[in-house]
Tab-separated table of C-alpha atoms in Angstrom:
chain	number	residue	atom	x	y	z
C	14	GLU	CA	133.906	113.666	113.645
C	15	VAL	CA	133.598	117.288	112.504
C	16	LEU	CA	136.876	118.701	111.182
C	17	PRO	CA	137.528	122.456	110.769
C	18	SER	CA	134.469	123.839	108.948
C	19	GLY	CA	132.629	127.101	108.610
C	20	TYR	CA	131.945	130.179	106.507
C	21	LEU	CA	134.229	132.734	104.935
C	22	ILE	CA	132.496	135.947	103.800
C	23	ARG	CA	134.471	138.351	101.636
C	24	PRO	CA	133.136	141.747	100.549
C	25	CYS	CA	133.135	142.599	96.859
C	26	GLU	CA	134.012	145.899	95.280
C	27	GLY	CA	130.901	147.866	94.437
C	28	GLY	CA	128.740	146.071	96.981
C	29	GLY	CA	127.732	142.538	97.856
C	30	SER	CA	129.853	139.710	99.137
C	31	ILE	CA	131.040	136.205	98.359
C	32	VAL	CA	130.287	133.405	100.822
C	33	HIS	CA	132.528	130.337	100.957
C	34	ILE	CA	131.089	127.286	102.738
C	35	VAL	CA	133.372	124.479	103.893
C	36	ASP	CA	132.128	121.242	105.486
C	37	GLN	CA	134.722	118.686	106.580
C	38	LEU	CA	133.617	115.493	108.279
C	39	ASN	CA	135.125	112.134	109.031
C	40	LEU	CA	132.229	109.681	108.898
C	41	GLU	CA	134.497	106.794	110.000
C	42	ALA	CA	133.730	104.627	106.997
C	43	TRP	CA	135.764	101.769	108.465
C	44	SER	CA	133.082	101.244	111.141
C	45	VAL	CA	130.186	100.482	108.755
C	46	PRO	CA	129.518	97.382	106.631
C	47	GLU	CA	131.411	97.250	103.358
C	48	VAL	CA	128.238	97.456	101.270
C	49	LEU	CA	127.428	100.848	102.862
C	50	ARG	CA	130.979	102.190	102.955
C	51	PRO	CA	130.709	104.192	99.687
C	52	LEU	CA	127.961	106.296	101.271
C	53	TYR	CA	130.296	107.257	104.122
C	54	GLU	CA	133.224	107.971	101.823
C	55	SER	CA	131.314	110.162	99.403
C	56	SER	CA	131.718	113.924	99.490
C	57	LYS	CA	128.622	114.103	97.253
C	58	VAL	CA	126.432	112.660	100.001
C	59	ILE	CA	127.846	115.126	102.532
C	60	ALA	CA	127.185	117.990	100.139
C	61	GLN	CA	123.582	116.920	99.531
C	62	LYS	CA	122.825	116.538	103.227
C	63	MET	CA	124.695	119.522	104.670
C	64	THR	CA	126.244	122.009	102.254
C	65	ILE	CA	123.489	122.324	99.662
C	66	PRO	CA	120.794	123.289	102.232
C	67	TYR	CA	123.060	126.162	103.323
C	68	VAL	CA	123.498	127.236	99.703
C	69	LYS	CA	119.743	127.132	99.126
C	70	ALA	CA	119.160	129.214	102.249
C	71	LEU	CA	121.612	131.874	101.077
C	72	ARG	CA	120.029	131.906	97.615
C	73	TYR	CA	116.626	132.274	99.224
C	74	ILE	CA	117.858	135.336	101.132
C	75	ARG	CA	119.286	136.809	97.934
C	76	GLN	CA	115.994	136.129	96.131
C	77	ILE	CA	114.023	138.044	98.755
C	78	ALA	CA	116.517	140.900	98.651
C	79	GLN	CA	116.190	141.250	94.882
C	80	GLU	CA	112.398	141.042	95.070
C	81	THR	CA	112.354	143.783	97.700
C	82	SER	CA	114.585	146.036	95.606
C	83	GLY	CA	112.396	145.530	92.530
C	84	GLU	CA	115.071	143.745	90.480
C	85	VAL	CA	112.769	140.734	89.958
C	86	VAL	CA	109.412	141.235	88.209
C	87	TYR	CA	106.734	138.539	88.095
C	88	SER	CA	103.959	137.856	85.613
C	89	LEU	CA	100.216	138.327	86.057
C	90	GLY	CA	100.800	141.167	88.518
C	91	ARG	CA	101.323	138.794	91.448
C	92	GLN	CA	103.260	139.840	94.499
C	93	PRO	CA	106.493	137.873	95.113
C	94	ALA	CA	105.369	136.905	98.619
C	95	VAL	CA	102.163	135.336	97.232
C	96	LEU	CA	104.065	133.318	94.646
C	97	ARG	CA	106.553	132.195	97.291
C	98	THR	CA	103.644	131.004	99.396
C	99	PHE	CA	102.268	128.991	96.470
C	100	SER	CA	105.658	127.321	95.943
C	101	GLN	CA	105.960	126.470	99.612
C	102	ARG	CA	102.424	125.068	99.763
C	103	LEU	CA	103.024	122.880	96.713
C	104	SER	CA	106.273	121.511	98.157
C	105	ARG	CA	104.818	121.017	101.635
C	106	GLY	CA	101.720	119.219	100.363
C	107	PHE	CA	103.775	116.937	98.128
C	108	ASN	CA	106.181	116.110	100.958
C	109	GLU	CA	103.307	115.246	103.277
C	110	ALA	CA	101.803	112.946	100.658
C	111	ILE	CA	105.101	111.115	100.076
C	112	ASN	CA	105.913	110.794	103.789
C	113	GLY	CA	102.412	109.681	104.785
C	114	PHE	CA	103.032	110.133	108.513
C	115	ASN	CA	100.341	108.965	110.917
C	116	GLU	CA	100.725	112.256	112.809
C	117	ASP	CA	99.454	114.050	109.690
C	118	GLY	CA	96.377	111.822	109.483
C	119	TRP	CA	97.571	109.324	106.856
C	120	SER	CA	96.887	105.603	107.074
C	121	ILE	CA	98.020	102.828	104.700
C	122	MET	CA	95.351	100.607	103.172
C	123	ASN	CA	95.957	96.851	102.969
C	124	CYS	CA	99.679	96.969	102.245
C	125	ASP	CA	101.487	93.629	102.685
C	126	GLY	CA	104.747	94.752	101.076
C	127	THR	CA	104.111	93.151	97.683
C	128	GLU	CA	101.975	95.891	96.118
C	129	ASP	CA	103.642	97.999	93.443
C	130	VAL	CA	101.329	100.944	94.216
C	131	ILE	CA	100.758	102.017	97.831
C	132	ILE	CA	97.408	103.569	98.716
C	133	ALA	CA	97.154	105.942	101.693
C	134	ILE	CA	94.050	107.766	102.930
C	135	ASN	CA	93.740	110.951	104.939
C	136	SER	CA	90.238	111.571	106.244
C	137	SER	CA	91.151	114.737	108.153
C	138	LYS	CA	93.114	116.633	105.511
C	139	SER	CA	92.210	120.311	105.170
C	140	LEU	CA	92.877	121.972	101.836
C	141	SER	CA	91.866	125.502	102.736
C	142	ASN	CA	94.560	128.155	103.093
C	143	SER	CA	92.132	130.738	104.417
C	144	SER	CA	90.876	131.451	107.895
C	145	ASN	CA	87.415	131.952	106.422
C	146	LEU	CA	85.691	128.586	106.723
C	147	SER	CA	83.192	129.474	104.016
C	148	THR	CA	85.973	129.361	101.427
C	149	GLY	CA	87.232	125.977	102.562
C	150	LEU	CA	86.260	122.662	101.011
C	151	SER	CA	84.461	120.216	103.256
C	152	PHE	CA	85.229	116.764	101.894
C	153	LEU	CA	82.942	114.058	103.221
C	154	GLY	CA	85.495	111.327	102.601
C	155	GLY	CA	88.961	112.813	102.501
C	156	VAL	CA	92.011	112.585	100.278
C	157	LEU	CA	93.487	109.451	98.730
C	158	CYS	CA	97.138	109.203	97.689
C	159	ALA	CA	98.538	106.585	95.312
C	160	LYS	CA	102.334	106.419	95.282
C	161	ALA	CA	105.088	104.195	93.946
C	162	SER	CA	108.875	104.173	93.550
C	163	MET	CA	111.200	102.709	90.967
C	164	LEU	CA	114.913	102.512	90.296
C	165	LEU	CA	116.217	104.282	87.183
C	166	GLN	CA	119.577	103.486	85.618
C	167	ASN	CA	121.499	105.618	83.141
C	168	VAL	CA	118.714	108.199	82.927
C	169	PRO	CA	119.733	111.796	83.796
C	170	PRO	CA	117.126	113.133	86.290
C	171	ALA	CA	117.160	116.616	84.735
C	172	VAL	CA	116.478	115.233	81.252
C	173	LEU	CA	113.602	113.067	82.463
C	174	VAL	CA	111.949	115.885	84.421
C	175	ARG	CA	112.274	118.248	81.459
C	176	PHE	CA	110.585	115.692	79.224
C	177	LEU	CA	107.746	115.095	81.706
C	178	ARG	CA	107.218	118.856	81.946
C	179	GLU	CA	107.221	119.569	78.218
C	180	HIS	CA	105.391	116.451	76.984
C	181	ARG	CA	102.546	115.897	79.420
C	182	LEU	CA	100.466	114.081	76.824
C	183	GLU	CA	103.017	111.244	76.793
C	184	TRP	CA	102.140	110.146	80.326
C	185	ALA	CA	99.071	112.004	81.674
C	186	ASP	CA	95.361	111.350	81.260
C	187	PHE	CA	93.609	114.699	80.923
C	188	ASN	CA	90.283	113.173	82.022
C	189	VAL	CA	91.840	112.340	85.396
C	190	ASP	CA	93.086	115.928	85.622
C	191	ALA	CA	89.566	117.079	84.809
C	192	TYR	CA	88.140	114.953	87.614
C	193	SER	CA	90.548	116.413	90.169
C	194	ALA	CA	89.975	119.960	88.936
C	195	ALA	CA	86.177	119.589	88.997
C	196	SER	CA	86.224	118.082	92.496
C	197	LEU	CA	88.332	120.891	93.927
C	198	LYS	CA	86.460	123.649	92.124
C	199	ALA	CA	82.931	122.614	92.971
C	200	GLY	CA	83.475	120.552	96.090
C	201	THR	CA	81.555	117.749	94.406
C	202	TYR	CA	82.495	114.237	93.403
C	203	ALA	CA	81.361	113.759	89.847
C	204	TYR	CA	83.182	110.479	89.311
C	205	PRO	CA	82.523	109.136	86.779
C	206	GLY	CA	79.681	111.417	85.650
C	207	MET	CA	81.704	114.422	84.465
C	208	ARG	CA	80.457	116.698	81.724
C	209	PRO	CA	81.534	115.244	78.345
C	210	THR	CA	84.743	116.978	77.317
C	211	SER	CA	87.325	116.386	74.604
C	212	PHE	CA	90.917	117.483	75.177
C	213	THR	CA	93.101	118.565	72.297
C	214	GLY	CA	96.252	117.197	73.936
C	215	SER	CA	98.025	120.558	73.808
C	216	GLN	CA	99.276	122.428	76.840
C	217	ILE	CA	100.218	126.065	77.240
C	218	ILE	CA	102.912	126.926	79.796
C	219	MET	CA	102.498	130.386	81.320
C	220	PRO	CA	105.509	131.311	83.510
C	221	LEU	CA	104.866	133.076	86.791
C	222	GLY	CA	108.334	133.421	88.216
C	223	GLN	CA	111.661	131.756	88.795
C	224	THR	CA	114.503	131.912	91.259
C	225	VAL	CA	117.666	133.873	90.550
C	226	GLU	CA	119.673	130.831	89.477
C	227	HIS	CA	116.708	129.444	87.503
C	228	GLU	CA	116.855	126.254	89.559
C	229	GLU	CA	113.136	126.515	90.339
C	230	LEU	CA	110.255	127.525	88.045
C	231	LEU	CA	106.701	128.426	89.037
C	232	GLU	CA	104.158	128.362	86.212
C	233	VAL	CA	100.522	127.852	85.267
C	234	ILE	CA	99.675	125.060	82.821
C	235	ARG	CA	96.527	125.340	80.714
C	236	LEU	CA	95.180	122.146	79.185
C	237	GLU	CA	92.839	122.993	76.340
C	238	GLY	CA	89.464	121.252	76.318
C	239	GLN	CA	86.370	121.331	74.128
C	240	SER	CA	82.801	120.540	75.137
C	241	LEU	CA	81.069	117.670	73.342
C	242	THR	CA	77.556	118.949	74.004
C	243	GLN	CA	75.935	121.825	72.133
C	244	GLU	CA	74.573	123.547	75.240
C	245	ASP	CA	78.073	123.874	76.683
C	246	ALA	CA	79.742	124.870	73.407
C	247	PHE	CA	80.467	128.417	74.610
C	248	LEU	CA	81.743	127.418	78.049
C	249	SER	CA	85.446	126.996	78.673
C	250	ARG	CA	86.515	123.443	79.457
C	251	ASP	CA	90.183	124.270	79.951
C	252	ILE	CA	92.035	122.862	82.951
C	253	HIS	CA	94.547	124.974	84.845
C	254	LEU	CA	97.397	123.546	86.905
C	255	LEU	CA	99.765	125.398	89.206
C	256	GLN	CA	103.164	123.777	88.720
C	257	ILE	CA	106.617	124.001	90.241
C	258	CYS	CA	109.629	122.490	88.493
C	259	SER	CA	113.143	122.219	89.916
C	260	GLY	CA	116.402	120.481	89.108
C	261	ILE	CA	116.034	120.696	85.318
C	262	ASP	CA	119.494	122.184	84.808
C	263	ASP	CA	122.138	119.509	84.338
C	264	ASN	CA	124.673	121.663	86.207
C	265	ALA	CA	122.324	122.875	88.934
C	266	VAL	CA	123.263	122.449	92.574
C	267	GLY	CA	120.565	120.391	94.233
C	268	ALA	CA	119.768	117.066	95.777
C	269	CYS	CA	116.832	116.119	93.542
C	270	SER	CA	114.716	116.995	90.515
C	271	GLU	CA	110.984	117.561	90.931
C	272	LEU	CA	107.834	118.221	88.946
C	273	VAL	CA	104.916	119.030	91.277
C	274	PHE	CA	101.517	120.349	90.188
C	275	ALA	CA	97.993	120.859	91.476
C	276	PRO	CA	94.658	121.841	89.852
C	277	ILE	CA	93.728	125.463	90.447
C	278	ASP	CA	90.806	127.697	89.545
C	279	GLU	CA	91.342	129.847	86.455
C	280	MET	CA	90.793	132.957	88.592
C	281	PHE	CA	93.965	132.005	90.478
C	282	PRO	CA	92.845	133.100	93.975
C	283	ASP	CA	95.515	133.627	96.627
C	284	ASP	CA	93.802	131.212	99.038
C	285	ALA	CA	93.115	128.480	96.464
C	286	ALA	CA	92.957	124.921	97.756
C	287	LEU	CA	95.933	122.884	96.480
C	288	LEU	CA	96.235	119.109	96.227
C	289	PRO	CA	99.774	118.518	94.876
C	290	SER	CA	100.850	115.488	92.857
C	291	GLY	CA	103.942	114.786	90.810
C	292	PHE	CA	107.398	113.251	90.522
C	293	ARG	CA	110.627	113.385	92.527
C	294	ILE	CA	113.944	111.949	91.336
C	295	ILE	CA	116.816	111.551	93.815
C	296	PRO	CA	120.234	110.606	92.364
C	297	LEU	CA	122.238	107.825	93.983
C	298	GLU	CA	125.925	107.024	94.031
C	299	SER	CA	127.201	104.695	91.313
C	300	LYS	CA	127.986	101.130	92.273
C	301	PRO	CA	131.653	100.703	93.213
C	302	ASP	CA	131.829	97.271	91.565
C	303	SER	CA	130.395	98.650	88.350
C	304	LEU	CA	132.864	101.515	88.343
C	305	ALA	CA	135.747	99.146	88.879
C	306	THR	CA	134.506	96.976	86.010
C	307	ASN	CA	134.187	100.011	83.762
C	308	ARG	CA	137.723	101.099	84.579
C	309	THR	CA	139.086	97.634	83.755
C	310	LEU	CA	137.270	97.618	80.444
C	311	ASP	CA	138.478	101.142	79.710
C	312	LEU	CA	142.104	100.158	80.310
C	313	THR	CA	141.715	97.149	78.048
C	314	SER	CA	139.998	99.086	75.299
C	315	SER	CA	142.685	101.767	75.426
C	316	LEU	CA	145.088	99.268	73.879
C	317	GLU	CA	142.900	99.046	70.786
C	318	VAL	CA	143.057	101.370	67.827
C	319	GLY	CA	140.069	102.784	66.010
C	320	PRO	CA	136.906	104.688	66.839
C	321	ALA	CA	136.382	102.815	70.122
C	322	THR	CA	139.437	104.547	71.610
C	323	SER	CA	137.552	107.828	71.935
C	324	GLN	CA	135.513	106.406	74.807
C	325	ALA	CA	138.387	104.643	76.490
C	326	ALA	CA	139.090	107.525	78.839
C	327	GLY	CA	135.754	107.199	80.573
C	328	ASP	CA	133.855	109.714	78.443
C	329	SER	CA	131.006	107.302	77.784
C	330	PRO	CA	127.616	108.849	78.547
C	331	CYS	CA	126.709	105.706	80.506
C	332	GLN	CA	128.489	105.499	83.848
C	333	ASN	CA	125.844	103.330	85.534
C	334	ALA	CA	124.244	106.406	87.102
C	335	ARG	CA	121.299	105.461	89.275
C	336	SER	CA	118.412	107.377	90.756
C	337	VAL	CA	115.143	106.697	92.570
C	338	LEU	CA	111.907	108.024	91.073
C	339	THR	CA	108.983	108.560	93.438
C	340	ILE	CA	105.484	109.113	92.037
C	341	ALA	CA	102.639	110.408	94.222
C	342	PHE	CA	99.147	111.428	93.075
C	343	GLN	CA	96.377	112.734	95.352
C	344	PHE	CA	92.631	112.606	94.725
C	345	PRO	CA	89.702	113.923	96.791
C	346	PHE	CA	86.879	111.445	97.297
C	347	ASP	CA	83.504	110.990	98.869
C	348	THR	CA	82.952	108.088	101.252
C	349	ASN	CA	80.397	106.482	98.943
C	350	LEU	CA	82.844	106.565	96.024
C	351	GLN	CA	86.009	105.561	97.871
C	352	ASP	CA	86.350	102.179	96.135
C	353	ASN	CA	85.821	103.734	92.696
C	354	VAL	CA	88.451	106.410	93.256
C	355	LEU	CA	90.851	103.860	94.778
C	356	THR	CA	90.606	101.618	91.713
C	357	MET	CA	91.000	104.566	89.367
C	358	ALA	CA	94.028	105.911	91.274
C	359	ARG	CA	95.829	102.561	91.328
C	360	GLN	CA	95.266	101.957	87.607
C	361	TYR	CA	96.302	105.514	86.776
C	362	VAL	CA	99.598	105.338	88.668
C	363	ARG	CA	100.353	101.969	87.076
C	364	SER	CA	99.788	103.455	83.630
C	365	ILE	CA	102.107	106.349	84.540
C	366	ILE	CA	104.782	103.879	85.671
C	367	SER	CA	104.533	102.095	82.325
C	368	SER	CA	104.766	105.396	80.451
C	369	VAL	CA	107.769	106.579	82.485
C	370	GLN	CA	109.570	103.293	81.842
C	371	ARG	CA	108.995	103.712	78.114
C	372	ILE	CA	110.143	107.343	78.226
C	373	ALA	CA	113.232	106.508	80.284
C	374	MET	CA	114.234	103.801	77.838
C	375	ALA	CA	113.840	106.233	74.937
C	376	ILE	CA	115.834	109.109	76.410
C	377	SER	CA	118.598	107.031	77.983
C	378	PRO	CA	121.976	107.856	76.393
C	379	CYS	CA	122.758	104.126	76.555
C	380	GLY	CA	120.302	103.361	73.774
C	381	SER	CA	119.018	99.832	74.154
C	382	SER	CA	120.574	99.312	77.588
C	383	PRO	CA	118.123	98.494	80.356
C	384	THR	CA	117.064	101.684	82.125
C	385	ILE	CA	114.814	100.248	84.789
C	386	GLY	CA	116.458	98.185	87.452
C	387	PRO	CA	114.783	95.025	88.711
C	388	LYS	CA	112.667	95.455	91.782
C	389	PRO	CA	114.264	93.498	94.655
C	390	SER	CA	112.059	90.998	96.372
C	391	PRO	CA	111.064	91.846	99.962
C	392	GLY	CA	113.353	89.099	101.263
C	393	SER	CA	116.464	89.896	99.239
C	394	PRO	CA	119.679	90.701	101.170
C	395	GLU	CA	119.925	94.120	99.529
C	396	ALA	CA	116.408	95.048	100.621
C	397	LEU	CA	116.949	93.829	104.185
C	398	THR	CA	120.269	95.670	104.492
C	399	LEU	CA	118.779	98.893	103.162
C	400	ALA	CA	115.720	98.640	105.433
C	401	HIS	CA	117.925	98.022	108.481
C	402	TRP	CA	120.146	100.993	107.601
C	403	ILE	CA	117.145	103.305	107.106
C	404	CYS	CA	115.617	102.312	110.455
C	405	GLN	CA	118.925	102.755	112.262
C	406	SER	CA	119.503	106.191	110.699
C	407	TYR	CA	115.965	107.278	111.549
C	408	ARG	CA	116.412	106.304	115.192
C	409	GLN	CA	119.615	108.331	115.397
C	410	VAL	CA	117.933	111.424	113.924
C	411	ALA	CA	114.808	111.053	116.049
């Protein structure tokens, strides 16, 4: 039931205006199972699904207005419209890889529900952004996507994404980046016979632009490489990635935090083929039972005297915050090398999962508390309830 909602726009002195957005809904929480009731009683969920998209749309309009007036200046002499197109293409390609819809040409390979890494293949994916077919890449096999999800506990999404952005060496394999970059640049599949290259492990972040509220960054990442053969000593072996990062501000308004990147030619052409990969972290509501337990413990500890009293009022950095991390990496492949690329992609994503678990445990404000929740078995009641709820919600939207 939609209660009185809408917009209130007030003009400001000296120009501009202030927009107030109000969304009031009664989701009738009494009519849903008790385990799902917190989702229907949460104003945070309503804000993420309804209000925040409106806010982002208004910010997008303001961004375009400031770009048109010349208030925003971008690096490398790029036009704002071109950079906006790059951001949209990165986001769209990453969304398509995560969704893996059959209508987009994706098909799941041998997934029985017990695999930790899901492999999807798209044999009809086109990576060209140009109407000129000569500039497009004709892949004989297609694109392979390896993706996985995990539950994070007590790990702030913004902190984790910032760490992944600034410390790529902690989780990435530069040789895999080199394979993807070489395949997209030359249209060839040199796996595993790439030119011998040594990477220094350092990365240089070159900013291209950012939104007005700094909630989204567009940048070029250069991974420094050195040739191991004398004949190629004077040739550059650097890898360039076009990257978009969002949700890294702890106080930012947004539904998720993302780090999405794709190999790109060092000439940075406007119609460059992009194959996005990366991370997406979506925060979840805290467990009601856990919150109730925390409150009981807080009331009990408030009777004590000493240093422990400072955290009795609920100021502990650990409030059982939970989030879902989704990892998706795409690789071009040739039909003859499909099995090789599939094995490499699965092992690579598994190594990234292990690295992210180690990183999450290190940056968690809870110290030695477990940061990675146990993966529910396919037959667990929680998994069945969640699957049923997702299917029912999807039917209602469709």
